[in-house]
mmCIF file of C-alpha atoms in Angstrom:
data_model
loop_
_atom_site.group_PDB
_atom_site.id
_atom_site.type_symbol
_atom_site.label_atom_id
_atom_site.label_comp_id
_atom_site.label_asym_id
_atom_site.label_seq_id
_atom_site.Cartn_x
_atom_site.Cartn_y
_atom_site.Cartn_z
ATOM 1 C CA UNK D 1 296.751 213.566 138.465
ATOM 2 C CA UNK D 2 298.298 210.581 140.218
ATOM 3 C CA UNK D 3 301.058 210.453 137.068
ATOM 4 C CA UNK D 4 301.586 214.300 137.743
ATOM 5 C CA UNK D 5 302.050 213.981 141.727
ATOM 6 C CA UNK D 6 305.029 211.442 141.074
ATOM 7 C CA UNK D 7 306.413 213.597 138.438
ATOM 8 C CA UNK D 8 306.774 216.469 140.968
ATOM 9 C CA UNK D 9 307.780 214.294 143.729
ATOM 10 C CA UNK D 10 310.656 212.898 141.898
ATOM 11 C CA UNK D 11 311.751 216.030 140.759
ATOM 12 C CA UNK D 12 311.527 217.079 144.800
ATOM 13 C CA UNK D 13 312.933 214.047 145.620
ATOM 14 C CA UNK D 14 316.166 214.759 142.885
ATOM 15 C CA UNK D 15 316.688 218.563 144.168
ATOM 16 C CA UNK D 16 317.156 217.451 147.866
ATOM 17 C CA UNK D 17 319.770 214.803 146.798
ATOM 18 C CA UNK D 18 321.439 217.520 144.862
ATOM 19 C CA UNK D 19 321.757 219.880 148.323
ATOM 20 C CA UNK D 20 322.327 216.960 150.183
ATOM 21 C CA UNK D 21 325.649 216.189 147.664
ATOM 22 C CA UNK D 22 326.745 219.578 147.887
ATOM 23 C CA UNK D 23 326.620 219.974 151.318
ATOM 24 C CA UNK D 24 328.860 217.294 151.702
ATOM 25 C CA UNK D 25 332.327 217.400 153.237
ATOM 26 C CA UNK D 26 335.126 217.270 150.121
ATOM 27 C CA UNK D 27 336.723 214.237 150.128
ATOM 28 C CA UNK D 28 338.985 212.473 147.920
ATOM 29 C CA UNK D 29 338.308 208.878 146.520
ATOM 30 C CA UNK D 30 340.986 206.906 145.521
ATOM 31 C CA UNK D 31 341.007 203.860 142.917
ATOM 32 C CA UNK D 32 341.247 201.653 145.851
ATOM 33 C CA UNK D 33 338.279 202.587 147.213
ATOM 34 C CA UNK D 34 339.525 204.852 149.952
ATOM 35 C CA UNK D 35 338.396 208.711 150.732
ATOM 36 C CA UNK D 36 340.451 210.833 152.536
ATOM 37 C CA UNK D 37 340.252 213.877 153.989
ATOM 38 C CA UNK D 38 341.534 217.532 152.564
ATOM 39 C CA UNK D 39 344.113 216.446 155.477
ATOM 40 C CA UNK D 40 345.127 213.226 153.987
ATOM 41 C CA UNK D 41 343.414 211.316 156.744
ATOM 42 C CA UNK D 42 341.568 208.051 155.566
ATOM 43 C CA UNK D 43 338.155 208.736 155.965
ATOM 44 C CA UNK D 44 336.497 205.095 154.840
ATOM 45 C CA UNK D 45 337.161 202.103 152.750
ATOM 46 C CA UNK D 46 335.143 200.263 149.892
ATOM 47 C CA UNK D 47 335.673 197.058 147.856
ATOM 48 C CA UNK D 48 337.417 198.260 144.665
ATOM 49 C CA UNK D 49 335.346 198.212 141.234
ATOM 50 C CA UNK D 50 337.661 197.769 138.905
ATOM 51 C CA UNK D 51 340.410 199.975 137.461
ATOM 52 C CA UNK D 52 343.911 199.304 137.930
ATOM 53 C CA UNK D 53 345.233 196.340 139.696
ATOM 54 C CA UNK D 54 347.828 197.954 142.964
ATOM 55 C CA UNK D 55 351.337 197.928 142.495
ATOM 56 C CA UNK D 56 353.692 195.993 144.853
ATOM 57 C CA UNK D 57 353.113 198.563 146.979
ATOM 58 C CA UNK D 58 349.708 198.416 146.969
ATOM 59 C CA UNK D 59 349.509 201.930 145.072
ATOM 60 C CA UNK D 60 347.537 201.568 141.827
ATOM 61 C CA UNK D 61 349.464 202.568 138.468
ATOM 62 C CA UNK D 62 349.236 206.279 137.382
ATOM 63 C CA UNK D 63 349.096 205.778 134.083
ATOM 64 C CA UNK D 64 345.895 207.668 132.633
ATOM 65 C CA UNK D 65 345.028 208.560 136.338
ATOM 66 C CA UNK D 66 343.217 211.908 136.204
ATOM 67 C CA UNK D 67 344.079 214.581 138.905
ATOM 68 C CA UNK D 68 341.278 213.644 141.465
ATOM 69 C CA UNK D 69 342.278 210.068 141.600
ATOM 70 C CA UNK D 70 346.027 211.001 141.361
ATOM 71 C CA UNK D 71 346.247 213.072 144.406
ATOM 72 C CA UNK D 72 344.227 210.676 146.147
ATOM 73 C CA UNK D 73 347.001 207.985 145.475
ATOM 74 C CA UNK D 74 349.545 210.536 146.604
ATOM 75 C CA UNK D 75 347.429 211.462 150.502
ATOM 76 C CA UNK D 76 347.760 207.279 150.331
ATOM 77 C CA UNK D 77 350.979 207.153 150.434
ATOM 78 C CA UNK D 78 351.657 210.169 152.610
ATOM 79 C CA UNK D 79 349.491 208.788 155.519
ATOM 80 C CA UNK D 80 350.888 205.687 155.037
ATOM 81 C CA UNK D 81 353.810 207.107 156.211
ATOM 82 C CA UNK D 82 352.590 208.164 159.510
ATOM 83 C CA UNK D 83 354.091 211.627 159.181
ATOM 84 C CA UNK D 84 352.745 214.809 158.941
ATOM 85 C CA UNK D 85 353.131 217.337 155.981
ATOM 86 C CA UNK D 86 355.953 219.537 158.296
ATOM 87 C CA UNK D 87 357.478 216.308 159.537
ATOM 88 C CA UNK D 88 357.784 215.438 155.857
ATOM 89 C CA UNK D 89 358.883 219.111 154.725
ATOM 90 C CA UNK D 90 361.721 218.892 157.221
ATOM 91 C CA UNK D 91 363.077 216.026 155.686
ATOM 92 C CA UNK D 92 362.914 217.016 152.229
ATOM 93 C CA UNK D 93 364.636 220.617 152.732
ATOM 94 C CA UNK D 94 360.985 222.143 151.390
ATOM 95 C CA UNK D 95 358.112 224.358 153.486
ATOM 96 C CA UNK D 96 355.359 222.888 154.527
ATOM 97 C CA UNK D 97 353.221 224.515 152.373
ATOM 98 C CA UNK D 98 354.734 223.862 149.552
ATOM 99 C CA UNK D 99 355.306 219.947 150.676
ATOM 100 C CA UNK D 100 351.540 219.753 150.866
ATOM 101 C CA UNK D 101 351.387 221.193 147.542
ATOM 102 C CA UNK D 102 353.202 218.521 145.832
ATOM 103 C CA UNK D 103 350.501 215.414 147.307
ATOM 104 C CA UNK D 104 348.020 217.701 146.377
ATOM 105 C CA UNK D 105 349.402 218.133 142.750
ATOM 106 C CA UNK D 106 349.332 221.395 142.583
ATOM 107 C CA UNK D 107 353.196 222.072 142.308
ATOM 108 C CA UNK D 108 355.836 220.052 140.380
ATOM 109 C CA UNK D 109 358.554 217.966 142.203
ATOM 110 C CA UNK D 110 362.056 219.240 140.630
ATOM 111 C CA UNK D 111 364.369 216.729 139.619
ATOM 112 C CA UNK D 112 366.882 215.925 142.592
ATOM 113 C CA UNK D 113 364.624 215.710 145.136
ATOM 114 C CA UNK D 114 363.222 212.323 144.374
ATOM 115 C CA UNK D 115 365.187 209.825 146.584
ATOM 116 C CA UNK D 116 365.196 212.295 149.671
ATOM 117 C CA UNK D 117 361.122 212.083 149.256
ATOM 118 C CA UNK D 118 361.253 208.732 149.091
ATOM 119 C CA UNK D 119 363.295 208.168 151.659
ATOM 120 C CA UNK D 120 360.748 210.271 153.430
ATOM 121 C CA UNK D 121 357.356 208.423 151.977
ATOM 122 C CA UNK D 122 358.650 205.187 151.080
ATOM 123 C CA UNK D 123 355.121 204.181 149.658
ATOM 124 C CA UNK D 124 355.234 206.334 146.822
ATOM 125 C CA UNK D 125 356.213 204.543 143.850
ATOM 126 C CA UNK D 126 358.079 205.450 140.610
ATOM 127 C CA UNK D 127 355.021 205.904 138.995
ATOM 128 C CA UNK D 128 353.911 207.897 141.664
ATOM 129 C CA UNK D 129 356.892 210.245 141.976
ATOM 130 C CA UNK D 130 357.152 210.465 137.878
ATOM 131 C CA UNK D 131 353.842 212.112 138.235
ATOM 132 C CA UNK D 132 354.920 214.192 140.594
ATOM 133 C CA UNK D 133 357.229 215.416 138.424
ATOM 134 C CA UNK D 134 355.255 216.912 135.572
ATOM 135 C CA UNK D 135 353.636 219.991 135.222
ATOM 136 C CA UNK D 136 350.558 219.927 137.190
ATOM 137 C CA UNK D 137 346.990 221.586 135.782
ATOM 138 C CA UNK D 138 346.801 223.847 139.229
ATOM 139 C CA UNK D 139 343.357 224.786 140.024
ATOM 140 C CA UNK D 140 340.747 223.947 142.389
ATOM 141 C CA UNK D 141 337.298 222.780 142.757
ATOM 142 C CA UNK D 142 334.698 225.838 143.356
ATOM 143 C CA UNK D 143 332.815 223.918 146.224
ATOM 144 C CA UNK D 144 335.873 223.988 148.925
ATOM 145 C CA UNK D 145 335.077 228.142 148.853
ATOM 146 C CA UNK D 146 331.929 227.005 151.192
ATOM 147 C CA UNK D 147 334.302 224.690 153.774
ATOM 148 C CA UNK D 148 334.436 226.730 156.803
ATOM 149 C CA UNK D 149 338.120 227.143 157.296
ATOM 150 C CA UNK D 150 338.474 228.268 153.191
ATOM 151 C CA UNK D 151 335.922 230.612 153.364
ATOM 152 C CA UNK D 152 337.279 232.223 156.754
ATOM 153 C CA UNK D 153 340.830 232.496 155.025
ATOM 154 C CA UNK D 154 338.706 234.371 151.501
ATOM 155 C CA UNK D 155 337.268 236.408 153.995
ATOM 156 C CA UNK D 156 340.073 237.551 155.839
ATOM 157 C CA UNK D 157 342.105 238.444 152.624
ATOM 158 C CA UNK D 158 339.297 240.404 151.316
ATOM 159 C CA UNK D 159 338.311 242.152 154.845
ATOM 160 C CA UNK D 160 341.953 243.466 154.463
ATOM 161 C CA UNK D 161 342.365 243.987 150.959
ATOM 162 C CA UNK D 162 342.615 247.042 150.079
ATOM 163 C CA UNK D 163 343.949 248.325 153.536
ATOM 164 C CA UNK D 164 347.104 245.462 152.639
ATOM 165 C CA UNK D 165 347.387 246.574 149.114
ATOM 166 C CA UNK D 166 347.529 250.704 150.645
ATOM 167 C CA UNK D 167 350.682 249.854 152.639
ATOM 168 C CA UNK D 168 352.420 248.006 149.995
ATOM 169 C CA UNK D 169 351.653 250.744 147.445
ATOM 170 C CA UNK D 170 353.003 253.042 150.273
ATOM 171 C CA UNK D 171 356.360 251.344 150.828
ATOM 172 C CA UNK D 172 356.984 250.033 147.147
ATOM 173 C CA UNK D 173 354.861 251.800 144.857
ATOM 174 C CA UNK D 174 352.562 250.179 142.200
ATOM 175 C CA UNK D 175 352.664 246.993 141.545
ATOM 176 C CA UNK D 176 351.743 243.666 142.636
ATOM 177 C CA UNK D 177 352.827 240.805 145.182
ATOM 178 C CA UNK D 178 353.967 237.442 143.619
ATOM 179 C CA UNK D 179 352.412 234.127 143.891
ATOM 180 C CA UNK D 180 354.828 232.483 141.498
ATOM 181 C CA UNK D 181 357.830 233.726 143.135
ATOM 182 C CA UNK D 182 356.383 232.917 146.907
ATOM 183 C CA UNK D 183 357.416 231.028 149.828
ATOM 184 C CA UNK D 184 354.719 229.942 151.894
ATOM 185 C CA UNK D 185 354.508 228.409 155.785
ATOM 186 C CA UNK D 186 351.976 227.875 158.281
ATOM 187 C CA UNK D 187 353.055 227.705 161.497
ATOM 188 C CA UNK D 188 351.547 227.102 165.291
ATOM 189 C CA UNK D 189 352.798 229.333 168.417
ATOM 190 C CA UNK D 190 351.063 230.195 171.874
ATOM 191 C CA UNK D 191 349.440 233.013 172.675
ATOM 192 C CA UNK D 192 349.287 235.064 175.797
ATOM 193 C CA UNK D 193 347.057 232.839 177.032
ATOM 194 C CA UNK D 194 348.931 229.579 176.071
ATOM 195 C CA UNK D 195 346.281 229.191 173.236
ATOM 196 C CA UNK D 196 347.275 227.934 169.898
ATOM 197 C CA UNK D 197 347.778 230.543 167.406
ATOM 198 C CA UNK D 198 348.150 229.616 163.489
ATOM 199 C CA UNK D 199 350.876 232.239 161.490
ATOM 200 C CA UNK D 200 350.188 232.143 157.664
ATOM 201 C CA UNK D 201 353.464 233.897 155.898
ATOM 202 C CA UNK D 202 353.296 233.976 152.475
ATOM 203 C CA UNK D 203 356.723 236.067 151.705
ATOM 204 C CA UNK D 204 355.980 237.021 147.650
ATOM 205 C CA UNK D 205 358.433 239.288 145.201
ATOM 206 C CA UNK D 206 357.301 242.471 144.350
ATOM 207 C CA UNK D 207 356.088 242.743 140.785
ATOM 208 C CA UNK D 208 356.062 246.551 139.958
ATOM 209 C CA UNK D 209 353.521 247.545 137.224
ATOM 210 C CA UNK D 210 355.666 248.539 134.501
ATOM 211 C CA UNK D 211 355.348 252.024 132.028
ATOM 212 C CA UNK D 212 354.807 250.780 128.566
ATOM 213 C CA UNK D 213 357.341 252.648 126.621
ATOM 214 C CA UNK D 214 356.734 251.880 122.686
ATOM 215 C CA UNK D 215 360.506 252.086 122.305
ATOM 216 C CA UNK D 216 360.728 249.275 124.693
ATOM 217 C CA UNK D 217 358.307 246.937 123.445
ATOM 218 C CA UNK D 218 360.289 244.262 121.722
ATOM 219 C CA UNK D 219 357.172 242.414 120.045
ATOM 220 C CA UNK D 220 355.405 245.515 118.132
ATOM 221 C CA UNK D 221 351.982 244.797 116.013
ATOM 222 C CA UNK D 222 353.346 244.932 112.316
ATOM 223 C CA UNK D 223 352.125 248.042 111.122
#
């Protein structure tokens, strides 16, 4: 009985670490022992264990970095800048959505626009910016869907779905909105009431459905 008791309190004891874990904020870790914040802010710090030894810089090498300890390296450098992601867009000619993008490897850095970022983040490395450079896996981790903010944004998009999707099929037929072909911004004004106000514009091409004509389909199943 006693054996059975400490079986089911250790299996007790294992599911309320696993809700405690998930209902943790998301933070990244870097290879120097740092987590930071989705904002880039440095959360905490903890003796390194190993891995790569830092760079002049004191940014470890990318080389065989995955994606999680990557764009930790990259929210590094950025708040070692001091600057914020629209101070840094407005250097580098680039929204500041799409500026936050890149340190969060989820968009590619196109050649010529290296030594204007650097210039603008002078802790990222060559390493740092070659990874920039190549096609990112874009994605994202399941769990940020239950951070407040995310989850308000999901919310809003599907609250006003299909009444959004009406009016574009109204004023440009059928078809879809782009978000390859997007530009995206986030801005703060005042309201009426001098409060702060955030204005999300995501400005995407319209992608009409297209009528598939057999006589126009240039890759035809052999017969």
């Amino acid at each position: 009985m006693a054996l059975k008791g400490a079986l089911s309190m250790g299996r007790l004891s294992n599911s309320m670490v696993s809700r405690q874990a998930l209902q943790k904020p998301r933070a990244f870790i870097s290879r120097r022992g740092q987590s930071f914040s989705s904002t880039g802010t440095v959360l905490a710090s903890m003796p390194p264990a190993g891995g790569p030894q830092p760079s002049p810089a004191g940014i470890p090498e990318t080389r065989g970095m995955c994606k999680h300890d990557l764009v930790g390296q990259l929210l590094a450098a950025k708040e070692a800048s001091g600057k914020t992601f629209t101070q840094i867009s407005k250097e580098i000619g680039l929204t500041n959505a799409f500026t936050a993008q890149l340190f969060y490897n989820q968009a590619q850095l196109k050649s010529g626009r290296e030594e204007v970022l650097r210039k603008a983040c002078p802790a990222l490395t060559d390493e740092l910016v070659a990874a920039m450079k190549r096609a990112p896996m874009r994605g994202f981790d399941p769990s940020i869907l239950k951070e407040p903010h995310i989850y308000r944004m999901t919310e809003a998009v599907t609250h006003y779905g299909e009444s959004i999707k009406a009016i574009m099929n109204e004023e440009l037929g059928d078809g879809i909105m782009s978000a390859i072909d997007m530009y995206a911004t986030i801005d703060v004004i005042k309201g009426k009431a001098g409060e702060n106000r955030l204005v999300i514009s995501l400005n995407g091409k319209f992608l009409p459905h297209v009528e598939q004509v057999s006589e126009d389909n240039t890759a035809k199943s052999p017969k």
